[in-house]
Tab-separated table of C-alpha atoms and ligand atoms in Angstrom:
chain	number	residue	atom	x	y	z
R	1	MET	CA	-109.351	-76.084	159.458
R	2	ASN	CA	-109.211	-76.352	163.242
R	3	ILE	CA	-108.104	-79.993	163.584
R	4	THR	CA	-107.163	-81.100	167.098
R	5	LEU	CA	-107.311	-84.900	166.646
R	6	SER	CA	-104.239	-86.922	165.691
R	7	SER	CA	-104.425	-88.961	162.486
R	8	GLU	CA	-104.547	-92.120	164.658
R	9	ALA	CA	-107.574	-90.766	166.532
R	10	ILE	CA	-109.293	-89.851	163.231
R	11	THR	CA	-108.734	-93.426	161.989
R	12	ARG	CA	-110.046	-94.921	165.259
R	13	LEU	CA	-113.170	-92.755	165.186
R	14	THR	CA	-113.733	-93.494	161.483
R	15	GLU	CA	-113.670	-97.230	162.247
R	16	ARG	CA	-116.002	-96.713	165.210
R	17	VAL	CA	-118.557	-94.779	163.133
R	18	GLU	CA	-118.259	-97.174	160.191
R	19	GLY	CA	-118.929	-100.159	162.487
R	20	ALA	CA	-122.015	-98.500	163.995
R	21	GLN	CA	-123.350	-97.472	160.564
R	22	THR	CA	-122.787	-100.754	158.751
R	23	ARG	CA	-123.778	-103.089	161.607
R	24	ALA	CA	-126.553	-100.852	163.021
R	25	TYR	CA	-125.651	-100.445	166.673
R	26	SER	CA	-125.551	-97.357	168.848
R	27	ILE	CA	-122.394	-95.800	170.278
R	28	PRO	CA	-121.800	-93.000	172.818
R	29	LYS	CA	-121.176	-89.550	171.362
R	30	LEU	CA	-117.536	-89.158	170.354
R	31	THR	CA	-116.956	-86.080	172.533
R	32	ASN	CA	-117.287	-88.288	175.661
R	33	GLU	CA	-113.798	-89.538	174.776
R	34	TYR	CA	-112.561	-86.407	172.962
R	35	PRO	CA	-114.207	-83.439	174.761
R	36	GLU	CA	-112.067	-80.920	172.852
R	37	MET	CA	-113.165	-82.257	169.458
R	38	THR	CA	-114.147	-79.477	167.001
R	39	ALA	CA	-116.607	-79.391	164.101
R	40	ASP	CA	-113.560	-79.554	161.779
R	41	ASP	CA	-112.434	-82.730	163.570
R	42	GLY	CA	-115.922	-84.091	162.860
R	43	TYR	CA	-115.480	-83.282	159.145
R	44	ALA	CA	-112.037	-84.943	159.155
R	45	VAL	CA	-113.722	-88.157	160.375
R	46	GLN	CA	-116.586	-87.741	157.879
R	47	LEU	CA	-114.209	-87.306	154.900
R	48	SER	CA	-112.119	-90.248	156.070
R	49	LEU	CA	-115.343	-92.331	156.181
R	50	LEU	CA	-116.233	-91.197	152.643
R	51	LYS	CA	-112.754	-92.197	151.422
R	52	ARG	CA	-113.102	-95.599	153.073
R	53	PHE	CA	-116.531	-96.166	151.446
R	54	GLN	CA	-115.192	-95.040	148.027
R	55	GLU	CA	-112.327	-97.524	148.385
R	56	GLN	CA	-115.015	-100.190	148.914
R	57	GLY	CA	-116.677	-99.149	145.612
R	58	HIS	CA	-119.471	-96.836	146.847
R	59	LYS	CA	-120.139	-93.933	144.440
R	60	LEU	CA	-120.529	-90.350	145.673
R	61	ILE	CA	-123.893	-89.068	144.312
R	62	GLY	CA	-124.023	-85.741	146.137
R	63	TRP	CA	-124.419	-84.099	149.522
R	64	LYS	CA	-127.082	-83.159	152.028
R	65	ALA	CA	-127.481	-80.098	154.203
R	66	GLY	CA	-128.587	-80.939	157.740
R	67	LEU	CA	-129.909	-79.000	160.714
R	68	THR	CA	-131.023	-76.216	158.374
R	69	SER	CA	-134.336	-75.288	160.008
R	70	LYS	CA	-135.000	-73.757	163.433
R	71	ALA	CA	-137.315	-76.731	164.124
R	72	LYS	CA	-134.456	-79.181	163.515
R	73	MET	CA	-131.887	-77.207	165.482
R	74	GLN	CA	-134.273	-76.863	168.436
R	75	GLN	CA	-135.194	-80.540	168.185
R	76	MET	CA	-131.544	-81.620	168.322
R	77	GLY	CA	-130.127	-78.855	170.596
R	78	VAL	CA	-127.495	-77.514	168.178
R	79	ASN	CA	-127.088	-74.023	166.753
R	80	GLN	CA	-125.582	-74.393	163.288
R	81	PRO	CA	-126.149	-76.425	160.116
R	82	SER	CA	-123.930	-79.259	158.912
R	83	ILE	CA	-123.440	-81.305	155.763
R	84	GLY	CA	-123.094	-84.994	154.925
R	85	PHE	CA	-122.312	-87.082	151.852
R	86	LEU	CA	-124.780	-89.227	149.869
R	87	THR	CA	-123.702	-92.400	148.069
R	88	ASP	CA	-125.368	-94.749	145.602
R	89	LEU	CA	-125.785	-97.435	148.289
R	90	MET	CA	-127.851	-95.065	150.436
R	91	PHE	CA	-130.381	-94.429	147.640
R	92	ARG	CA	-133.748	-96.237	147.735
R	93	PRO	CA	-136.397	-96.095	144.966
R	94	GLU	CA	-139.742	-94.406	145.552
R	95	ASN	CA	-142.482	-96.749	146.910
R	96	SER	CA	-139.874	-99.279	147.995
R	97	VAL	CA	-139.580	-100.959	151.384
R	98	ILE	CA	-136.806	-99.961	153.776
R	99	THR	CA	-135.622	-102.557	156.286
R	100	THR	CA	-135.418	-101.115	159.796
R	101	GLU	CA	-133.219	-104.000	160.960
R	102	ASP	CA	-130.317	-102.268	159.170
R	103	LEU	CA	-130.953	-99.035	161.114
R	104	VAL	CA	-130.579	-97.909	164.728
R	105	HIS	CA	-133.471	-95.472	165.245
R	106	PRO	CA	-134.673	-94.087	161.903
R	107	LYS	CA	-136.565	-90.820	161.418
R	108	VAL	CA	-137.911	-89.221	158.233
R	109	GLU	CA	-137.657	-85.679	156.903
R	110	CYS	CA	-139.269	-83.972	153.860
R	111	GLU	CA	-136.730	-82.086	151.769
R	112	VAL	CA	-136.448	-80.262	148.449
R	113	ALA	CA	-133.665	-81.914	146.392
R	114	PHE	CA	-131.645	-80.040	143.772
R	115	VAL	CA	-129.880	-81.581	140.758
R	116	THR	CA	-127.139	-79.326	139.425
R	117	LYS	CA	-126.062	-78.687	135.829
R	118	ASP	CA	-122.988	-76.490	136.522
R	119	ASP	CA	-120.107	-76.721	138.974
R	120	LEU	CA	-120.504	-74.670	142.162
R	121	THR	CA	-117.610	-73.496	144.327
R	122	GLY	CA	-117.193	-71.477	147.531
R	123	PRO	CA	-116.220	-69.540	149.502
R	124	ASP	CA	-118.898	-66.993	148.574
R	125	CYS	CA	-121.488	-69.109	146.801
R	126	THR	CA	-124.938	-67.441	146.878
R	127	ALA	CA	-128.501	-68.720	146.586
R	128	ALA	CA	-128.774	-66.904	143.219
R	129	GLN	CA	-125.753	-68.853	141.918
R	130	VAL	CA	-127.319	-72.077	143.173
R	131	MET	CA	-130.595	-71.288	141.353
R	132	ALA	CA	-128.684	-70.524	138.123
R	133	ALA	CA	-126.698	-73.770	138.393
R	134	THR	CA	-129.782	-75.924	139.127
R	135	ASP	CA	-131.032	-78.268	136.426
R	136	TYR	CA	-134.238	-79.187	138.303
R	137	VAL	CA	-135.668	-79.713	141.768
R	138	LEU	CA	-137.646	-82.681	143.015
R	139	PRO	CA	-139.320	-83.783	146.242
R	140	SER	CA	-137.498	-86.153	148.535
R	141	ILE	CA	-137.604	-87.961	151.858
R	142	GLU	CA	-134.446	-88.340	153.880
R	143	ILE	CA	-134.226	-91.205	156.369
R	144	ILE	CA	-131.824	-90.067	159.047
R	145	ASP	CA	-130.424	-92.446	161.629
R	146	SER	CA	-128.121	-91.078	164.269
R	147	ARG	CA	-125.883	-93.856	165.485
R	148	PHE	CA	-125.557	-92.120	168.868
R	149	ALA	CA	-127.340	-93.700	171.825
R	150	GLY	CA	-130.709	-92.059	172.443
R	151	PHE	CA	-130.241	-89.749	169.402
R	152	LYS	CA	-128.123	-87.618	171.795
R	153	PHE	CA	-125.109	-85.864	170.309
R	154	ASP	CA	-123.350	-82.554	169.772
R	155	LEU	CA	-122.204	-80.895	166.553
R	156	PRO	CA	-118.694	-82.477	166.241
R	157	SER	CA	-120.093	-85.957	166.930
R	158	VAL	CA	-123.021	-85.683	164.517
R	159	ILE	CA	-120.774	-84.321	161.756
R	160	ALA	CA	-118.418	-87.307	162.213
R	161	ASP	CA	-121.490	-89.585	161.883
R	162	ASN	CA	-122.074	-88.071	158.406
R	163	SER	CA	-124.807	-85.815	159.806
R	164	SER	CA	-126.953	-88.889	160.547
R	165	SER	CA	-127.324	-89.701	156.833
R	166	SER	CA	-128.604	-93.174	156.146
R	167	ARG	CA	-131.095	-93.513	153.239
R	168	TYR	CA	-132.756	-91.142	150.787
R	169	VAL	CA	-135.657	-91.368	148.363
R	170	ALA	CA	-136.612	-88.961	145.584
R	171	GLY	CA	-139.710	-88.999	143.421
R	172	GLY	CA	-142.677	-86.925	142.406
R	173	ARG	CA	-142.318	-84.531	139.484
R	174	PRO	CA	-138.988	-82.890	138.617
R	175	ARG	CA	-139.583	-79.156	138.042
R	176	LEU	CA	-137.503	-76.177	136.958
R	177	ALA	CA	-136.593	-74.267	140.103
R	178	GLU	CA	-137.336	-70.895	138.485
R	179	ASP	CA	-140.947	-71.940	137.811
R	180	LEU	CA	-141.642	-72.300	141.541
R	181	ASP	CA	-141.639	-70.101	144.607
R	182	LEU	CA	-139.416	-72.306	146.738
R	183	ARG	CA	-140.118	-70.215	149.854
R	184	THR	CA	-143.869	-70.758	149.959
R	185	LEU	CA	-143.731	-74.337	148.673
R	186	GLY	CA	-145.732	-76.395	151.162
R	187	VAL	CA	-145.351	-79.992	152.306
R	188	VAL	CA	-147.574	-82.282	154.350
R	189	LEU	CA	-146.070	-85.411	155.914
R	190	GLU	CA	-148.403	-88.335	156.606
R	191	LYS	CA	-147.535	-91.422	158.633
R	192	ASN	CA	-149.992	-94.313	158.411
R	193	GLY	CA	-152.628	-91.986	156.926
R	194	GLU	CA	-152.385	-89.332	159.667
R	195	ILE	CA	-150.871	-85.897	159.119
R	196	VAL	CA	-147.866	-85.687	161.466
R	197	GLU	CA	-145.976	-82.592	160.219
R	198	MET	CA	-146.464	-79.759	157.749
R	199	GLY	CA	-144.527	-76.689	156.737
R	200	ALA	CA	-143.287	-74.331	154.037
R	201	ALA	CA	-139.816	-74.621	152.502
R	202	ALA	CA	-138.881	-71.145	153.789
R	203	GLU	CA	-138.302	-72.962	157.110
R	204	VAL	CA	-135.006	-74.005	155.506
R	205	MET	CA	-132.839	-70.896	155.991
R	206	GLY	CA	-135.481	-68.661	154.373
R	207	HIS	CA	-135.076	-70.430	151.008
R	208	PRO	CA	-133.758	-73.962	150.315
R	209	ALA	CA	-131.201	-72.576	147.805
R	210	GLU	CA	-129.622	-70.706	150.754
R	211	ALA	CA	-128.947	-74.093	152.374
R	212	VAL	CA	-127.330	-75.386	149.182
R	213	ALA	CA	-125.125	-72.251	149.013
R	214	MET	CA	-124.159	-72.826	152.660
R	215	LEU	CA	-123.307	-76.443	151.767
R	216	VAL	CA	-121.083	-75.334	148.861
R	217	ASN	CA	-119.278	-72.906	151.180
R	218	ILE	CA	-118.688	-75.637	153.789
R	219	LEU	CA	-117.365	-77.885	150.983
R	220	HIS	CA	-114.933	-75.099	150.059
R	221	HIS	CA	-113.779	-74.933	153.702
R	222	LEU	CA	-113.103	-78.696	153.423
R	223	GLY	CA	-111.155	-78.251	150.170
R	224	GLU	CA	-114.003	-79.624	148.001
R	225	SER	CA	-116.489	-78.242	145.474
R	226	LEU	CA	-119.842	-79.375	144.074
R	227	PRO	CA	-119.555	-80.769	140.532
R	228	ALA	CA	-122.321	-80.479	137.902
R	229	GLY	CA	-124.704	-83.442	138.080
R	230	SER	CA	-124.720	-83.547	141.890
R	231	PHE	CA	-127.836	-84.522	143.847
R	232	VAL	CA	-128.227	-82.217	146.850
R	233	MET	CA	-130.796	-82.427	149.624
R	234	SER	CA	-131.416	-79.013	151.142
R	235	GLY	CA	-132.564	-80.002	154.647
R	236	GLY	CA	-135.688	-81.002	156.525
R	237	ILE	CA	-138.583	-78.541	156.277
R	238	THR	CA	-140.247	-79.875	159.438
R	239	ALA	CA	-139.025	-81.661	162.547
R	240	ALA	CA	-137.956	-85.275	161.902
R	241	VAL	CA	-140.523	-88.011	162.621
R	242	ALA	CA	-139.555	-91.401	164.108
R	243	VAL	CA	-140.564	-94.499	162.121
R	244	ASN	CA	-140.796	-98.215	162.914
R	245	ALA	CA	-141.331	-101.441	161.012
R	246	GLY	CA	-144.863	-101.459	159.556
R	247	ASP	CA	-145.048	-97.683	159.050
R	248	HIS	CA	-145.992	-96.125	155.714
R	249	VAL	CA	-144.894	-92.549	155.081
R	250	ILE	CA	-145.984	-90.182	152.345
R	251	ALA	CA	-144.698	-86.628	151.797
R	252	ARG	CA	-147.112	-84.541	149.691
R	253	PHE	CA	-145.375	-81.510	148.207
R	254	GLN	CA	-147.252	-78.610	146.626
R	255	GLU	CA	-146.406	-78.408	142.893
R	256	LEU	CA	-143.893	-81.289	143.083
R	257	GLY	CA	-146.133	-84.306	143.735
R	258	SER	CA	-145.558	-86.868	146.449
R	259	VAL	CA	-142.950	-89.384	147.579
R	260	SER	CA	-143.777	-92.462	149.613
R	261	ILE	CA	-141.886	-95.186	151.396
R	262	ARG	CA	-142.730	-98.154	153.583
R	263	PHE	CA	-140.750	-99.627	156.487
R	264	GLU	CA	-140.561	-103.314	157.411
F	1	LIG	O1	-130.588	-84.124	157.964
F	1	LIG	C1	-130.563	-83.614	159.091
F	1	LIG	O2	-131.039	-82.498	159.340
F	1	LIG	C2	-129.959	-84.405	160.210
F	1	LIG	C3	-128.742	-83.757	160.702
F	1	LIG	C4	-128.246	-84.446	161.926
F	1	LIG	C5	-129.095	-84.275	163.119
F	1	LIG	C6	-130.080	-85.362	163.337
F	1	LIG	O3	-129.713	-86.538	163.337
F	1	LIG	O4	-131.246	-85.052	163.566
F	2	LIG	MG1	-132.084	-84.017	156.459
Protein backbone atom coordinates (compact mmCIF):
# COMPACT_ATOMS: atom_id res chain seq x y z
CA MET A 1 0.00 0.00 0.00
CA ASN A 2 1.25 3.46 -0.93
CA ILE A 3 0.07 5.41 2.13
CA THR A 4 1.33 8.99 2.39
CA LEU A 5 -1.15 10.38 4.96
CA SER A 6 -0.39 10.34 8.68
CA SER A 7 -2.82 8.47 10.93
CA GLU A 8 -4.00 11.87 12.26
CA ALA A 9 -4.79 13.03 8.72
CA ILE A 10 -6.67 9.76 8.00
CA THR A 11 -8.76 10.31 11.16
CA ARG A 12 -9.47 13.95 10.22
CA LEU A 13 -10.54 13.02 6.70
CA THR A 14 -12.66 10.12 7.99
CA GLU A 15 -14.52 12.53 10.27
CA ARG A 16 -14.92 15.01 7.41
CA VAL A 17 -16.39 12.39 5.06
CA GLU A 18 -18.58 10.90 7.79
CA GLY A 19 -20.02 14.35 8.60
CA ALA A 20 -20.80 15.04 4.93
CA GLN A 21 -22.37 11.59 4.44
CA THR A 22 -24.49 11.50 7.58
CA ARG A 23 -25.60 15.16 7.55
CA ALA A 24 -25.85 15.48 3.74
CA TYR A 25 -23.69 18.48 2.92
CA SER A 26 -21.07 18.95 0.24
CA ILE A 27 -17.35 19.35 0.88
CA PRO A 28 -14.40 20.25 -1.39
CA LYS A 29 -12.44 17.33 -2.81
CA LEU A 30 -9.88 16.09 -0.29
CA THR A 31 -6.91 16.55 -2.64
CA ASN A 32 -7.36 20.36 -2.39
CA GLU A 33 -5.82 20.01 1.08
CA TYR A 34 -3.71 16.89 0.41
CA PRO A 35 -2.58 17.17 -3.25
CA GLU A 36 -0.19 14.21 -2.88
CA MET A 37 -2.95 11.88 -1.65
CA THR A 38 -2.90 8.46 -3.38
CA ALA A 39 -5.67 5.97 -4.17
CA ASP A 40 -4.32 3.86 -1.27
CA ASP A 41 -4.72 6.87 1.03
CA GLY A 42 -8.32 7.04 -0.19
CA TYR A 43 -8.81 3.36 0.75
CA ALA A 44 -7.24 3.99 4.18
CA VAL A 45 -9.93 6.64 4.79
CA GLN A 46 -12.66 4.37 3.38
CA LEU A 47 -11.68 1.43 5.64
CA SER A 48 -11.45 3.75 8.64
CA LEU A 49 -15.00 4.96 7.81
CA LEU A 50 -16.21 1.35 7.58
CA LYS A 51 -14.66 0.58 10.99
CA ARG A 52 -16.32 3.65 12.49
CA PHE A 53 -19.74 2.63 11.07
CA GLN A 54 -19.28 -0.98 12.31
CA GLU A 55 -18.49 0.37 15.79
CA GLN A 56 -21.84 2.20 15.58
CA GLY A 57 -23.59 -1.12 14.81
CA HIS A 58 -23.88 -0.99 10.99
CA LYS A 59 -23.51 -4.44 9.38
CA LEU A 60 -21.29 -5.01 6.34
CA ILE A 61 -23.49 -6.66 3.65
CA GLY A 62 -21.02 -6.60 0.76
CA TRP A 63 -19.19 -4.36 -1.68
CA LYS A 64 -19.74 -2.47 -4.90
CA ALA A 65 -17.50 -1.96 -7.89
CA GLY A 66 -17.58 1.61 -9.21
CA LEU A 67 -16.40 3.39 -12.34
CA THR A 68 -16.41 0.07 -14.20
CA SER A 69 -17.75 1.23 -17.57
CA LYS A 70 -16.16 3.57 -20.13
CA ALA A 71 -19.36 5.67 -19.93
CA LYS A 72 -18.89 6.15 -16.18
CA MET A 73 -15.17 6.85 -16.38
CA GLN A 74 -15.71 9.40 -19.16
CA GLN A 75 -18.61 10.94 -17.26
CA MET A 76 -16.51 11.40 -14.12
CA GLY A 77 -13.07 12.05 -15.72
CA VAL A 78 -11.19 9.18 -14.07
CA ASN A 79 -9.35 6.27 -15.67
CA GLN A 80 -9.65 3.31 -13.30
CA PRO A 81 -12.34 1.49 -11.32
CA SER A 82 -12.77 1.65 -7.55
CA ILE A 83 -14.69 -0.20 -4.86
CA GLY A 84 -16.87 0.77 -1.90
CA PHE A 85 -18.57 -1.00 0.99
CA LEU A 86 -22.32 -1.64 1.38
CA THR A 87 -23.99 -1.79 4.80
CA ASP A 88 -27.44 -2.80 6.02
CA LEU A 89 -28.38 0.84 6.67
CA MET A 90 -27.78 1.72 3.02
CA PHE A 91 -30.24 -0.93 1.78
CA ARG A 92 -33.74 0.15 0.68
CA PRO A 93 -36.56 -2.24 -0.33
CA GLU A 94 -37.84 -2.37 -3.89
CA ASN A 95 -40.75 0.05 -4.62
CA SER A 96 -39.93 2.07 -1.52
CA VAL A 97 -39.52 5.84 -1.28
CA ILE A 98 -36.07 7.36 -0.83
CA THR A 99 -35.85 10.74 0.90
CA THR A 100 -33.65 13.15 -1.04
CA GLU A 101 -33.30 15.43 1.99
CA ASP A 102 -30.78 12.91 3.37
CA LEU A 103 -28.69 13.15 0.17
CA VAL A 104 -26.52 15.80 -1.48
CA HIS A 105 -27.05 15.24 -5.22
CA PRO A 106 -28.28 11.70 -5.89
CA LYS A 107 -27.94 9.83 -9.19
CA VAL A 108 -29.10 6.33 -10.15
CA GLU A 109 -27.31 3.49 -11.91
CA CYS A 110 -28.55 0.07 -13.16
CA GLU A 111 -26.31 -2.77 -12.04
CA VAL A 112 -26.19 -6.56 -12.01
CA ALA A 113 -25.81 -7.73 -8.38
CA PHE A 114 -24.13 -11.01 -7.43
CA VAL A 115 -24.77 -13.03 -4.25
CA THR A 116 -21.90 -15.38 -3.48
CA LYS A 117 -21.97 -18.90 -2.03
CA ASP A 118 -18.19 -19.46 -1.64
CA ASP A 119 -15.36 -17.31 -0.32
CA LEU A 120 -13.36 -15.44 -2.97
CA THR A 121 -9.80 -14.20 -2.48
CA GLY A 122 -7.21 -12.34 -4.57
CA PRO A 123 -4.69 -11.54 -5.83
CA ASP A 124 -5.50 -13.43 -9.03
CA CYS A 125 -9.25 -13.89 -8.81
CA THR A 126 -10.79 -14.45 -12.27
CA ALA A 127 -14.26 -13.95 -13.73
CA ALA A 128 -14.57 -17.76 -14.06
CA GLN A 129 -13.92 -18.14 -10.30
CA VAL A 130 -16.52 -15.45 -9.62
CA MET A 131 -19.10 -17.28 -11.77
CA ALA A 132 -18.36 -20.58 -9.96
CA ALA A 133 -18.70 -18.91 -6.55
CA THR A 134 -21.97 -17.12 -7.43
CA ASP A 135 -25.18 -18.35 -5.85
CA TYR A 136 -27.43 -16.12 -8.00
CA VAL A 137 -27.60 -12.75 -9.72
CA LEU A 138 -30.35 -10.18 -9.48
CA PRO A 139 -31.11 -6.74 -10.90
CA SER A 140 -30.36 -3.69 -8.82
CA ILE A 141 -30.34 0.10 -8.75
CA GLU A 142 -27.54 1.92 -7.01
CA ILE A 143 -28.18 5.44 -5.74
CA ILE A 144 -24.83 7.17 -5.73
CA ASP A 145 -24.29 10.50 -4.02
CA SER A 146 -20.89 12.09 -4.22
CA ARG A 147 -20.44 14.36 -1.25
CA PHE A 148 -18.02 16.52 -3.26
CA ALA A 149 -19.23 19.95 -4.35
CA GLY A 150 -20.55 19.88 -7.92
CA PHE A 151 -19.91 16.10 -8.17
CA LYS A 152 -16.28 17.12 -8.92
CA PHE A 153 -13.55 14.85 -7.58
CA ASP A 154 -10.52 12.75 -8.42
CA LEU A 155 -9.82 9.08 -7.73
CA PRO A 156 -8.26 9.39 -4.21
CA SER A 157 -11.08 11.69 -3.06
CA VAL A 158 -13.91 9.56 -4.45
CA ILE A 159 -12.41 6.39 -2.96
CA ALA A 160 -12.26 8.08 0.47
CA ASP A 161 -15.96 8.99 0.02
CA ASN A 162 -16.71 5.24 -0.27
CA SER A 163 -16.93 5.54 -4.07
CA SER A 164 -20.04 7.73 -3.71
CA SER A 165 -22.07 4.85 -2.23
CA SER A 166 -25.27 5.92 -0.57
CA ARG A 167 -28.30 3.62 -1.10
CA TYR A 168 -28.99 0.42 -3.02
CA VAL A 169 -32.10 -1.48 -4.05
CA ALA A 170 -32.36 -5.02 -5.42
CA GLY A 171 -35.41 -6.78 -6.79
CA GLY A 172 -36.73 -8.51 -9.86
CA ARG A 173 -36.09 -12.22 -10.28
CA PRO A 174 -32.98 -13.90 -8.85
CA ARG A 175 -31.44 -16.13 -11.55
CA LEU A 176 -28.55 -18.57 -11.78
CA ALA A 177 -25.68 -16.73 -13.44
CA GLU A 178 -24.83 -19.70 -15.67
CA ASP A 179 -28.33 -19.64 -17.20
CA LEU A 180 -27.76 -16.15 -18.62
CA ASP A 181 -25.42 -14.47 -21.05
CA LEU A 182 -24.33 -11.66 -18.76
CA ARG A 183 -22.56 -9.85 -21.62
CA THR A 184 -25.60 -9.34 -23.82
CA LEU A 185 -28.02 -8.81 -20.94
CA GLY A 186 -29.84 -5.56 -21.71
CA VAL A 187 -31.25 -2.89 -19.42
CA VAL A 188 -33.52 0.09 -20.05
CA LEU A 189 -33.69 2.86 -17.45
CA GLU A 190 -36.87 4.94 -17.30
CA LYS A 191 -37.33 8.14 -15.30
CA ASN A 192 -40.90 9.40 -14.97
CA GLY A 193 -42.00 7.12 -17.82
CA GLU A 194 -39.33 8.29 -20.30
CA ILE A 195 -36.40 6.13 -21.39
CA VAL A 196 -33.26 7.98 -20.25
CA GLU A 197 -30.50 5.34 -20.63
CA MET A 198 -30.06 1.86 -22.06
CA GLY A 199 -27.20 -0.55 -22.48
CA ALA A 200 -25.84 -4.09 -22.35
CA ALA A 201 -23.98 -5.47 -19.33
CA ALA A 202 -20.83 -6.00 -21.42
CA GLU A 203 -20.31 -2.24 -20.87
CA VAL A 204 -19.05 -3.32 -17.44
CA MET A 205 -15.47 -4.44 -18.21
CA GLY A 206 -16.68 -6.79 -20.96
CA HIS A 207 -18.57 -8.96 -18.44
CA PRO A 208 -19.89 -7.98 -14.98
CA ALA A 209 -18.07 -10.96 -13.38
CA GLU A 210 -14.80 -9.30 -14.49
CA ALA A 211 -15.72 -6.31 -12.30
CA VAL A 212 -16.38 -8.60 -9.33
CA ALA A 213 -12.99 -10.31 -9.88
CA MET A 214 -11.35 -6.87 -10.00
CA LEU A 215 -13.14 -6.00 -6.73
CA VAL A 216 -11.86 -9.19 -5.05
CA ASN A 217 -8.32 -8.35 -6.18
CA ILE A 218 -8.57 -4.80 -4.80
CA LEU A 219 -9.87 -6.29 -1.51
CA HIS A 220 -6.78 -8.51 -1.43
CA HIS A 221 -4.58 -5.42 -1.92
CA LEU A 222 -6.37 -3.94 1.13
CA GLY A 223 -5.79 -7.11 3.18
CA GLU A 224 -9.44 -8.26 2.86
CA SER A 225 -11.34 -11.02 1.07
CA LEU A 226 -14.95 -11.58 0.00
CA PRO A 227 -16.77 -14.07 2.25
CA ALA A 228 -19.55 -16.40 1.03
CA GLY A 229 -22.96 -14.76 1.34
CA SER A 230 -21.72 -11.34 0.18
CA PHE A 231 -23.91 -9.02 -1.90
CA VAL A 232 -21.82 -7.43 -4.65
CA MET A 233 -22.88 -4.77 -7.13
CA SER A 234 -20.82 -4.99 -10.30
CA GLY A 235 -21.03 -1.38 -11.53
CA GLY A 236 -23.27 0.88 -13.57
CA ILE A 237 -24.05 -0.36 -17.09
CA THR A 238 -24.97 3.13 -18.33
CA ALA A 239 -24.03 6.65 -17.30
CA ALA A 240 -25.57 7.73 -13.97
CA VAL A 241 -28.81 9.75 -14.11
CA ALA A 242 -29.55 12.61 -11.67
CA VAL A 243 -32.78 12.35 -9.66
CA ASN A 244 -34.84 14.79 -7.59
CA ALA A 245 -37.77 14.64 -5.20
CA GLY A 246 -40.88 13.52 -7.11
CA ASP A 247 -39.00 11.32 -9.59
CA HIS A 248 -39.94 7.69 -10.20
CA VAL A 249 -37.27 5.41 -11.64
CA ILE A 250 -37.64 1.94 -13.08
CA ALA A 251 -34.81 -0.26 -14.41
CA ARG A 252 -36.10 -2.99 -16.75
CA PHE A 253 -33.57 -5.80 -17.13
CA GLN A 254 -33.81 -8.46 -19.82
CA GLU A 255 -34.36 -11.89 -18.20
CA LEU A 256 -34.12 -10.49 -14.64
CA GLY A 257 -37.30 -8.40 -14.35
CA SER A 258 -37.43 -4.84 -13.12
CA VAL A 259 -36.58 -2.78 -10.05
CA SER A 260 -38.28 0.49 -9.21
CA ILE A 261 -37.86 3.26 -6.68
CA ARG A 262 -39.45 6.61 -5.97
CA PHE A 263 -37.85 9.77 -4.58
CA GLU A 264 -39.54 12.30 -2.29
O1 LIG B 1 -20.83 3.38 -8.51
C1 LIG B 1 -20.13 4.14 -9.19
O2 LIG B 1 -19.75 3.86 -10.33
C2 LIG B 1 -19.76 5.47 -8.61
C3 LIG B 1 -18.32 5.55 -8.38
C4 LIG B 1 -17.93 6.93 -7.97
C5 LIG B 1 -18.04 7.94 -9.04
C6 LIG B 1 -19.33 8.68 -9.05
O3 LIG B 1 -19.74 9.22 -8.02
O4 LIG B 1 -19.93 8.79 -10.12
MG1 LIG C 1 -22.39 2.07 -9.11
